[in-house]
Amino acid sequence: KQEVTQIPAALSVPEGENLVLNCSFTDSAIYNLQWFRQDPGKGLTSLLLIQSSQREQTSGRLNASLDKSSGRSTLYIAASQPGDSATYLCAGMRSSASKIIFGSGTRLSIRP
Amino acid sequence: NAGVTQTPKFQVLKTGQSMTLQCAQDMNHNSMYWYRQDPGMGLRLIYYSASEGTTDKGEVPNGYNVSRLNKREFSLRLESAAPSQTSVYFCASSRTGGGWSSYEQYFGPGTRLTVT
């Protein structure tokens, strides 16, 4: 079974630190990799989408990379803030909409 | 521009009852999706609709039916609810058919369903 794994499951860091969240996948046919943020009791908010041809995307303090050869994506958060506290999920998508697999998420807590 | 909207926000059903979860998007997206989110299981795709008039099964379709009413609306029906269907249900949509943002998914706020 194809899987998407996120490590660590939970992370707590002091405010101001730079941090990296990891996402690994076993499906070599993954075409796009999307990162989301989910606040407690809320829906998912799209952060970044990386197509395999792009390898990297940036939005403000966020930078996401995709390495299909190693089956890994990373989300880099610079100068973390308490407002960044949330669960971060990655999802791997094939070119067909029939196969979209989510990781279980990393629960991030930024301490003031 | 409301994005993706879902109704109801909360619902409690008794085993065997039926209900329909409604979803609408105003972004002119072609594709729409239904997911369920369970603790320890993550998000799993129930059904999706690649375009108006088409629907296909996802990973966990048993016990559910869907209708793509038009381009904007995609409903999920539970014909005979079971306790195993207690979950949070999310609807999502995406623009497909070309461009770098193809397949970027936008989610609704979710419906919290409890089946007793």
PDB file of N, CA, C and O in Angstrom, chain B residues 45-105:
ATOM      1  N   LEU B  45      -9.901   9.645   1.139  1.00  0.00           N
ATOM      2  CA  LEU B  45     -10.795  10.061   0.068  1.00  0.00           C
ATOM      3  C   LEU B  45     -11.964   9.085  -0.038  1.00  0.00           C
ATOM      4  O   LEU B  45     -11.768   7.869  -0.160  1.00  0.00           O
ATOM      5  N   ILE B  46     -13.188   9.612  -0.008  1.00  0.00           N
ATOM      6  CA  ILE B  46     -14.386   8.780  -0.099  1.00  0.00           C
ATOM      7  C   ILE B  46     -14.827   8.665  -1.555  1.00  0.00           C
ATOM      8  O   ILE B  46     -14.939   7.576  -2.120  1.00  0.00           O
ATOM      9  N   TYR B  47     -15.113   9.789  -2.156  1.00  0.00           N
ATOM     10  CA  TYR B  47     -15.498   9.885  -3.566  1.00  0.00           C
ATOM     11  C   TYR B  47     -14.934  11.183  -4.122  1.00  0.00           C
ATOM     12  O   TYR B  47     -14.650  12.117  -3.394  1.00  0.00           O
ATOM     13  N   TYR B  48     -14.812  11.206  -5.424  1.00  0.00           N
ATOM     14  CA  TYR B  48     -14.450  12.448  -6.071  1.00  0.00           C
ATOM     15  C   TYR B  48     -15.197  12.576  -7.387  1.00  0.00           C
ATOM     16  O   TYR B  48     -15.735  11.587  -7.911  1.00  0.00           O
ATOM     17  N   SER B  49     -15.216  13.805  -7.891  1.00  0.00           N
ATOM     18  CA  SER B  49     -15.843  14.094  -9.177  1.00  0.00           C
ATOM     19  C   SER B  49     -14.866  14.928  -9.977  1.00  0.00           C
ATOM     20  O   SER B  49     -14.593  16.076  -9.634  1.00  0.00           O
ATOM     21  N   ALA B  50     -14.312  14.342 -11.014  1.00  0.00           N
ATOM     22  CA  ALA B  50     -13.302  15.040 -11.808  1.00  0.00           C
ATOM     23  C   ALA B  50     -13.917  16.181 -12.616  1.00  0.00           C
ATOM     24  O   ALA B  50     -13.239  17.168 -12.910  1.00  0.00           O
ATOM     25  N   SER B  51     -15.173  16.035 -12.973  1.00  0.00           N
ATOM     26  CA  SER B  51     -15.850  17.092 -13.722  1.00  0.00           C
ATOM     27  C   SER B  51     -17.353  16.888 -13.560  1.00  0.00           C
ATOM     28  O   SER B  51     -17.817  15.835 -13.101  1.00  0.00           O
ATOM     29  N   GLU B  52     -18.110  17.896 -13.934  1.00  0.00           N
ATOM     30  CA  GLU B  52     -19.568  17.811 -13.839  1.00  0.00           C
ATOM     31  C   GLU B  52     -20.058  16.595 -14.606  1.00  0.00           C
ATOM     32  O   GLU B  52     -19.660  16.349 -15.742  1.00  0.00           O
ATOM     33  N   GLY B  53     -20.901  15.807 -13.946  1.00  0.00           N
ATOM     34  CA  GLY B  53     -21.477  14.633 -14.587  1.00  0.00           C
ATOM     35  C   GLY B  53     -20.718  13.355 -14.364  1.00  0.00           C
ATOM     36  O   GLY B  53     -21.164  12.280 -14.777  1.00  0.00           O
ATOM     37  N   THR B  54     -19.574  13.414 -13.694  1.00  0.00           N
ATOM     38  CA  THR B  54     -18.794  12.203 -13.425  1.00  0.00           C
ATOM     39  C   THR B  54     -18.494  12.085 -11.940  1.00  0.00           C
ATOM     40  O   THR B  54     -18.256  13.089 -11.268  1.00  0.00           O
ATOM     41  N   THR B  55     -18.527  10.849 -11.434  1.00  0.00           N
ATOM     42  CA  THR B  55     -18.106  10.580 -10.059  1.00  0.00           C
ATOM     43  C   THR B  55     -17.344   9.264 -10.039  1.00  0.00           C
ATOM     44  O   THR B  55     -17.607   8.371 -10.860  1.00  0.00           O
ATOM     45  N   ASP B  56     -16.395   9.159  -9.100  1.00  0.00           N
ATOM     46  CA  ASP B  56     -15.597   7.937  -8.979  1.00  0.00           C
ATOM     47  C   ASP B  56     -15.300   7.654  -7.522  1.00  0.00           C
ATOM     48  O   ASP B  56     -15.235   8.576  -6.702  1.00  0.00           O
ATOM     49  N   LYS B  57     -15.091   6.370  -7.236  1.00  0.00           N
ATOM     50  CA  LYS B  57     -14.809   5.962  -5.870  1.00  0.00           C
ATOM     51  C   LYS B  57     -13.380   6.301  -5.488  1.00  0.00           C
ATOM     52  O   LYS B  57     -12.468   6.251  -6.305  1.00  0.00           O
ATOM     53  N   GLY B  58     -13.232   6.633  -4.212  1.00  0.00           N
ATOM     54  CA  GLY B  58     -11.911   6.823  -3.643  1.00  0.00           C
ATOM     55  C   GLY B  58     -11.506   5.617  -2.840  1.00  0.00           C
ATOM     56  O   GLY B  58     -11.842   4.480  -3.175  1.00  0.00           O
ATOM     57  N   GLU B  59     -10.835   5.876  -1.720  1.00  0.00           N
ATOM     58  CA  GLU B  59     -10.287   4.791  -0.909  1.00  0.00           C
ATOM     59  C   GLU B  59     -11.342   4.097  -0.053  1.00  0.00           C
ATOM     60  O   GLU B  59     -11.278   2.890   0.167  1.00  0.00           O
ATOM     61  N   VAL B  60     -12.340   4.847   0.447  1.00  0.00           N
ATOM     62  CA  VAL B  60     -13.308   4.286   1.398  1.00  0.00           C
ATOM     63  C   VAL B  60     -14.740   4.622   1.001  1.00  0.00           C
ATOM     64  O   VAL B  60     -15.443   5.329   1.724  1.00  0.00           O
ATOM     65  N   PRO B  61     -15.251   4.112  -0.129  1.00  0.00           N
ATOM     66  CA  PRO B  61     -16.573   4.518  -0.605  1.00  0.00           C
ATOM     67  C   PRO B  61     -17.763   3.763   0.000  1.00  0.00           C
ATOM     68  O   PRO B  61     -18.908   4.211  -0.127  1.00  0.00           O
ATOM     69  N   ASN B  62     -17.508   2.633   0.669  1.00  0.00           N
ATOM     70  CA  ASN B  62     -18.610   1.794   1.128  1.00  0.00           C
ATOM     71  C   ASN B  62     -19.492   2.522   2.142  1.00  0.00           C
ATOM     72  O   ASN B  62     -18.996   3.096   3.108  1.00  0.00           O
ATOM     73  N   GLY B  63     -20.806   2.475   1.912  1.00  0.00           N
ATOM     74  CA  GLY B  63     -21.762   3.105   2.815  1.00  0.00           C
ATOM     75  C   GLY B  63     -22.124   4.525   2.422  1.00  0.00           C
ATOM     76  O   GLY B  63     -22.926   5.169   3.109  1.00  0.00           O
ATOM     77  N   TYR B  64     -21.548   4.998   1.320  1.00  0.00           N
ATOM     78  CA  TYR B  64     -21.787   6.377   0.871  1.00  0.00           C
ATOM     79  C   TYR B  64     -22.215   6.397  -0.592  1.00  0.00           C
ATOM     80  O   TYR B  64     -21.852   5.516  -1.376  1.00  0.00           O
ATOM     81  N   ASN B  65     -22.975   7.437  -0.944  1.00  0.00           N
ATOM     82  CA  ASN B  65     -23.260   7.739  -2.341  1.00  0.00           C
ATOM     83  C   ASN B  65     -23.057   9.230  -2.545  1.00  0.00           C
ATOM     84  O   ASN B  65     -23.143  10.014  -1.595  1.00  0.00           O
ATOM     85  N   VAL B  66     -22.789   9.619  -3.784  1.00  0.00           N
ATOM     86  CA  VAL B  66     -22.563  11.031  -4.077  1.00  0.00           C
ATOM     87  C   VAL B  66     -23.375  11.442  -5.294  1.00  0.00           C
ATOM     88  O   VAL B  66     -23.779  10.603  -6.114  1.00  0.00           O
ATOM     89  N   SER B  67     -23.585  12.748  -5.381  1.00  0.00           N
ATOM     90  CA  SER B  67     -24.239  13.332  -6.553  1.00  0.00           C
ATOM     91  C   SER B  67     -23.534  14.626  -6.898  1.00  0.00           C
ATOM     92  O   SER B  67     -23.371  15.492  -6.040  1.00  0.00           O
ATOM     93  N   ARG B  68     -23.112  14.734  -8.146  1.00  0.00           N
ATOM     94  CA  ARG B  68     -22.574  16.016  -8.626  1.00  0.00           C
ATOM     95  C   ARG B  68     -23.738  16.717  -9.311  1.00  0.00           C
ATOM     96  O   ARG B  68     -24.036  16.496 -10.472  1.00  0.00           O
ATOM     97  N   LEU B  69     -24.400  17.582  -8.558  1.00  0.00           N
ATOM     98  CA  LEU B  69     -25.652  18.189  -8.994  1.00  0.00           C
ATOM     99  C   LEU B  69     -25.437  19.144 -10.158  1.00  0.00           C
ATOM    100  O   LEU B  69     -26.275  19.249 -11.052  1.00  0.00           O
ATOM    101  N   ASN B  70     -24.353  19.858 -10.120  1.00  0.00           N
ATOM    102  CA  ASN B  70     -23.961  20.797 -11.168  1.00  0.00           C
ATOM    103  C   ASN B  70     -22.489  21.106 -10.919  1.00  0.00           C
ATOM    104  O   ASN B  70     -21.853  20.481 -10.064  1.00  0.00           O
ATOM    105  N   LYS B  71     -21.945  22.096 -11.602  1.00  0.00           N
ATOM    106  CA  LYS B  71     -20.525  22.350 -11.428  1.00  0.00           C
ATOM    107  C   LYS B  71     -20.205  22.825 -10.016  1.00  0.00           C
ATOM    108  O   LYS B  71     -19.132  22.584  -9.486  1.00  0.00           O
ATOM    109  N   ARG B  72     -21.141  23.505  -9.370  1.00  0.00           N
ATOM    110  CA  ARG B  72     -20.896  24.103  -8.059  1.00  0.00           C
ATOM    111  C   ARG B  72     -21.084  23.132  -6.905  1.00  0.00           C
ATOM    112  O   ARG B  72     -20.442  23.284  -5.880  1.00  0.00           O
ATOM    113  N   GLU B  73     -21.988  22.166  -7.063  1.00  0.00           N
ATOM    114  CA  GLU B  73     -22.449  21.417  -5.892  1.00  0.00           C
ATOM    115  C   GLU B  73     -22.135  19.917  -5.978  1.00  0.00           C
ATOM    116  O   GLU B  73     -22.317  19.293  -7.038  1.00  0.00           O
ATOM    117  N   PHE B  74     -21.728  19.374  -4.829  1.00  0.00           N
ATOM    118  CA  PHE B  74     -21.364  17.955  -4.752  1.00  0.00           C
ATOM    119  C   PHE B  74     -21.837  17.457  -3.395  1.00  0.00           C
ATOM    120  O   PHE B  74     -21.341  17.912  -2.363  1.00  0.00           O
ATOM    121  N   SER B  75     -22.803  16.548  -3.383  1.00  0.00           N
ATOM    122  CA  SER B  75     -23.381  16.114  -2.118  1.00  0.00           C
ATOM    123  C   SER B  75     -22.960  14.683  -1.787  1.00  0.00           C
ATOM    124  O   SER B  75     -22.687  13.874  -2.680  1.00  0.00           O
ATOM    125  N   LEU B  76     -22.927  14.397  -0.496  1.00  0.00           N
ATOM    126  CA  LEU B  76     -22.559  13.069   0.011  1.00  0.00           C
ATOM    127  C   LEU B  76     -23.729  12.531   0.817  1.00  0.00           C
ATOM    128  O   LEU B  76     -24.197  13.202   1.735  1.00  0.00           O
ATOM    129  N   ARG B  77     -24.184  11.335   0.496  1.00  0.00           N
ATOM    130  CA  ARG B  77     -25.352  10.772   1.182  1.00  0.00           C
ATOM    131  C   ARG B  77     -24.967   9.504   1.940  1.00  0.00           C
ATOM    132  O   ARG B  77     -24.264   8.621   1.399  1.00  0.00           O
ATOM    133  N   LEU B  78     -25.444   9.453   3.180  1.00  0.00           N
ATOM    134  CA  LEU B  78     -25.351   8.241   3.984  1.00  0.00           C
ATOM    135  C   LEU B  78     -26.750   7.632   4.005  1.00  0.00           C
ATOM    136  O   LEU B  78     -27.678   8.234   4.545  1.00  0.00           O
ATOM    137  N   GLU B  79     -26.931   6.489   3.398  1.00  0.00           N
ATOM    138  CA  GLU B  79     -28.261   5.899   3.278  1.00  0.00           C
ATOM    139  C   GLU B  79     -28.721   5.264   4.578  1.00  0.00           C
ATOM    140  O   GLU B  79     -29.889   5.345   4.938  1.00  0.00           O
ATOM    141  N   SER B  80     -27.807   4.628   5.294  1.00  0.00           N
ATOM    142  CA  SER B  80     -28.138   3.955   6.551  1.00  0.00           C
ATOM    143  C   SER B  80     -26.924   4.100   7.463  1.00  0.00           C
ATOM    144  O   SER B  80     -26.006   3.283   7.414  1.00  0.00           O
ATOM    145  N   ALA B  81     -26.953   5.172   8.273  1.00  0.00           N
ATOM    146  CA  ALA B  81     -25.761   5.523   9.033  1.00  0.00           C
ATOM    147  C   ALA B  81     -25.384   4.430  10.041  1.00  0.00           C
ATOM    148  O   ALA B  81     -26.251   3.777  10.652  1.00  0.00           O
ATOM    149  N   ALA B  82     -24.066   4.263  10.215  1.00  0.00           N
ATOM    150  CA  ALA B  82     -23.520   3.309  11.174  1.00  0.00           C
ATOM    151  C   ALA B  82     -22.539   4.035  12.089  1.00  0.00           C
ATOM    152  O   ALA B  82     -21.942   5.040  11.678  1.00  0.00           O
ATOM    153  N   PRO B  83     -22.347   3.540  13.323  1.00  0.00           N
ATOM    154  CA  PRO B  83     -21.391   4.199  14.237  1.00  0.00           C
ATOM    155  C   PRO B  83     -19.998   4.353  13.623  1.00  0.00           C
ATOM    156  O   PRO B  83     -19.292   5.317  13.943  1.00  0.00           O
ATOM    157  N   SER B  84     -19.601   3.446  12.731  1.00  0.00           N
ATOM    158  CA  SER B  84     -18.288   3.540  12.095  1.00  0.00           C
ATOM    159  C   SER B  84     -18.165   4.751  11.167  1.00  0.00           C
ATOM    160  O   SER B  84     -17.054   5.092  10.735  1.00  0.00           O
ATOM    161  N   GLN B  85     -19.290   5.378  10.881  1.00  0.00           N
ATOM    162  CA  GLN B  85     -19.260   6.575  10.043  1.00  0.00           C
ATOM    163  C   GLN B  85     -19.166   7.863  10.848  1.00  0.00           C
ATOM    164  O   GLN B  85     -19.200   8.956  10.269  1.00  0.00           O
ATOM    165  N   THR B  86     -19.048   7.732  12.150  1.00  0.00           N
ATOM    166  CA  THR B  86     -18.747   8.897  12.988  1.00  0.00           C
ATOM    167  C   THR B  86     -17.391   9.443  12.585  1.00  0.00           C
ATOM    168  O   THR B  86     -16.387   8.717  12.623  1.00  0.00           O
ATOM    169  N   SER B  87     -17.351  10.701  12.187  1.00  0.00           N
ATOM    170  CA  SER B  87     -16.125  11.254  11.631  1.00  0.00           C
ATOM    171  C   SER B  87     -16.321  12.740  11.374  1.00  0.00           C
ATOM    172  O   SER B  87     -17.406  13.289  11.579  1.00  0.00           O
ATOM    173  N   VAL B  88     -15.263  13.380  10.932  1.00  0.00           N
ATOM    174  CA  VAL B  88     -15.363  14.732  10.386  1.00  0.00           C
ATOM    175  C   VAL B  88     -15.245  14.614   8.875  1.00  0.00           C
ATOM    176  O   VAL B  88     -14.296  14.001   8.364  1.00  0.00           O
ATOM    177  N   TYR B  89     -16.205  15.195   8.174  1.00  0.00           N
ATOM    178  CA  TYR B  89     -16.258  15.091   6.713  1.00  0.00           C
ATOM    179  C   TYR B  89     -15.877  16.427   6.086  1.00  0.00           C
ATOM    180  O   TYR B  89     -16.412  17.466   6.452  1.00  0.00           O
ATOM    181  N   PHE B  90     -14.952  16.362   5.163  1.00  0.00           N
ATOM    182  CA  PHE B  90     -14.500  17.556   4.462  1.00  0.00           C
ATOM    183  C   PHE B  90     -14.782  17.435   2.978  1.00  0.00           C
ATOM    184  O   PHE B  90     -14.559  16.387   2.368  1.00  0.00           O
ATOM    185  N   CYS B  91     -15.227  18.527   2.425  1.00  0.00           N
ATOM    186  CA  CYS B  91     -15.369  18.665   0.981  1.00  0.00           C
ATOM    187  C   CYS B  91     -14.223  19.541   0.484  1.00  0.00           C
ATOM    188  O   CYS B  91     -13.769  20.449   1.189  1.00  0.00           O
ATOM    189  N   ALA B  92     -13.749  19.267  -0.715  1.00  0.00           N
ATOM    190  CA  ALA B  92     -12.673  20.061  -1.301  1.00  0.00           C
ATOM    191  C   ALA B  92     -12.930  20.224  -2.787  1.00  0.00           C
ATOM    192  O   ALA B  92     -13.695  19.465  -3.392  1.00  0.00           O
ATOM    193  N   SER B  93     -12.276  21.205  -3.372  1.00  0.00           N
ATOM    194  CA  SER B  93     -12.381  21.396  -4.822  1.00  0.00           C
ATOM    195  C   SER B  93     -11.025  21.801  -5.384  1.00  0.00           C
ATOM    196  O   SER B  93     -10.153  22.279  -4.654  1.00  0.00           O
ATOM    197  N   SER B  94     -10.850  21.584  -6.677  1.00  0.00           N
ATOM    198  CA  SER B  94      -9.612  21.996  -7.329  1.00  0.00           C
ATOM    199  C   SER B  94      -9.885  22.309  -8.790  1.00  0.00           C
ATOM    200  O   SER B  94     -10.812  21.773  -9.397  1.00  0.00           O
ATOM    201  N   ARG B  95      -9.046  23.176  -9.322  1.00  0.00           N
ATOM    202  CA  ARG B  95      -9.093  23.478 -10.756  1.00  0.00           C
ATOM    203  C   ARG B  95      -8.191  22.483 -11.459  1.00  0.00           C
ATOM    204  O   ARG B  95      -7.058  22.264 -11.036  1.00  0.00           O
ATOM    205  N   THR B  96      -8.715  21.852 -12.445  1.00  0.00           N
ATOM    206  CA  THR B  96      -7.898  20.896 -13.193  1.00  0.00           C
ATOM    207  C   THR B  96      -7.940  21.258 -14.661  1.00  0.00           C
ATOM    208  O   THR B  96      -8.769  22.045 -15.095  1.00  0.00           O
ATOM    209  N   GLY B  97      -7.017  20.685 -15.401  1.00  0.00           N
ATOM    210  CA  GLY B  97      -7.037  20.900 -16.836  1.00  0.00           C
ATOM    211  C   GLY B  97      -5.909  21.748 -17.341  1.00  0.00           C
ATOM    212  O   GLY B  97      -5.916  22.190 -18.472  1.00  0.00           O
ATOM    213  N   GLY B  98      -4.902  21.989 -16.519  1.00  0.00           N
ATOM    214  CA  GLY B  98      -3.749  22.726 -17.026  1.00  0.00           C
ATOM    215  C   GLY B  98      -3.358  23.867 -16.117  1.00  0.00           C
ATOM    216  O   GLY B  98      -4.138  24.322 -15.305  1.00  0.00           O
ATOM    217  N   GLY B  99      -2.133  24.318 -16.264  1.00  0.00           N
ATOM    218  CA  GLY B  99      -1.649  25.398 -15.420  1.00  0.00           C
ATOM    219  C   GLY B  99      -0.946  24.865 -14.195  1.00  0.00           C
ATOM    220  O   GLY B  99      -1.241  23.783 -13.722  1.00  0.00           O
ATOM    221  N   TRP B 100      -0.051  25.612 -13.641  1.00  0.00           N
ATOM    222  CA  TRP B 100       0.770  25.119 -12.541  1.00  0.00           C
ATOM    223  C   TRP B 100      -0.042  24.865 -11.294  1.00  0.00           C
ATOM    224  O   TRP B 100       0.354  24.094 -10.449  1.00  0.00           O
ATOM    225  N   SER B 101      -1.196  25.485 -11.167  1.00  0.00           N
ATOM    226  CA  SER B 101      -1.978  25.302  -9.953  1.00  0.00           C
ATOM    227  C   SER B 101      -2.977  24.172 -10.065  1.00  0.00           C
ATOM    228  O   SER B 101      -3.808  24.006  -9.193  1.00  0.00           O
ATOM    229  N   SER B 102      -2.877  23.397 -11.122  1.00  0.00           N
ATOM    230  CA  SER B 102      -3.763  22.255 -11.236  1.00  0.00           C
ATOM    231  C   SER B 102      -3.635  21.377 -10.014  1.00  0.00           C
ATOM    232  O   SER B 102      -2.551  21.148  -9.510  1.00  0.00           O
ATOM    233  N   TYR B 103      -4.769  20.898  -9.556  1.00  0.00           N
ATOM    234  CA  TYR B 103      -4.860  19.970  -8.440  1.00  0.00           C
ATOM    235  C   TYR B 103      -4.649  20.601  -7.076  1.00  0.00           C
ATOM    236  O   TYR B 103      -4.753  19.919  -6.084  1.00  0.00           O
ATOM    237  N   GLU B 104      -4.339  21.902  -6.987  1.00  0.00           N
ATOM    238  CA  GLU B 104      -4.282  22.504  -5.664  1.00  0.00           C
ATOM    239  C   GLU B 104      -5.674  22.456  -5.074  1.00  0.00           C
ATOM    240  O   GLU B 104      -6.635  22.944  -5.677  1.00  0.00           O
ATOM    241  N   GLN B 105      -5.795  21.875  -3.905  1.00  0.00           N
ATOM    242  CA  GLN B 105      -7.094  21.644  -3.321  1.00  0.00           C
ATOM    243  C   GLN B 105      -7.440  22.705  -2.285  1.00  0.00           C
ATOM    244  O   GLN B 105      -6.592  23.102  -1.489  1.00  0.00           O
TER     245      GLN B 105
END
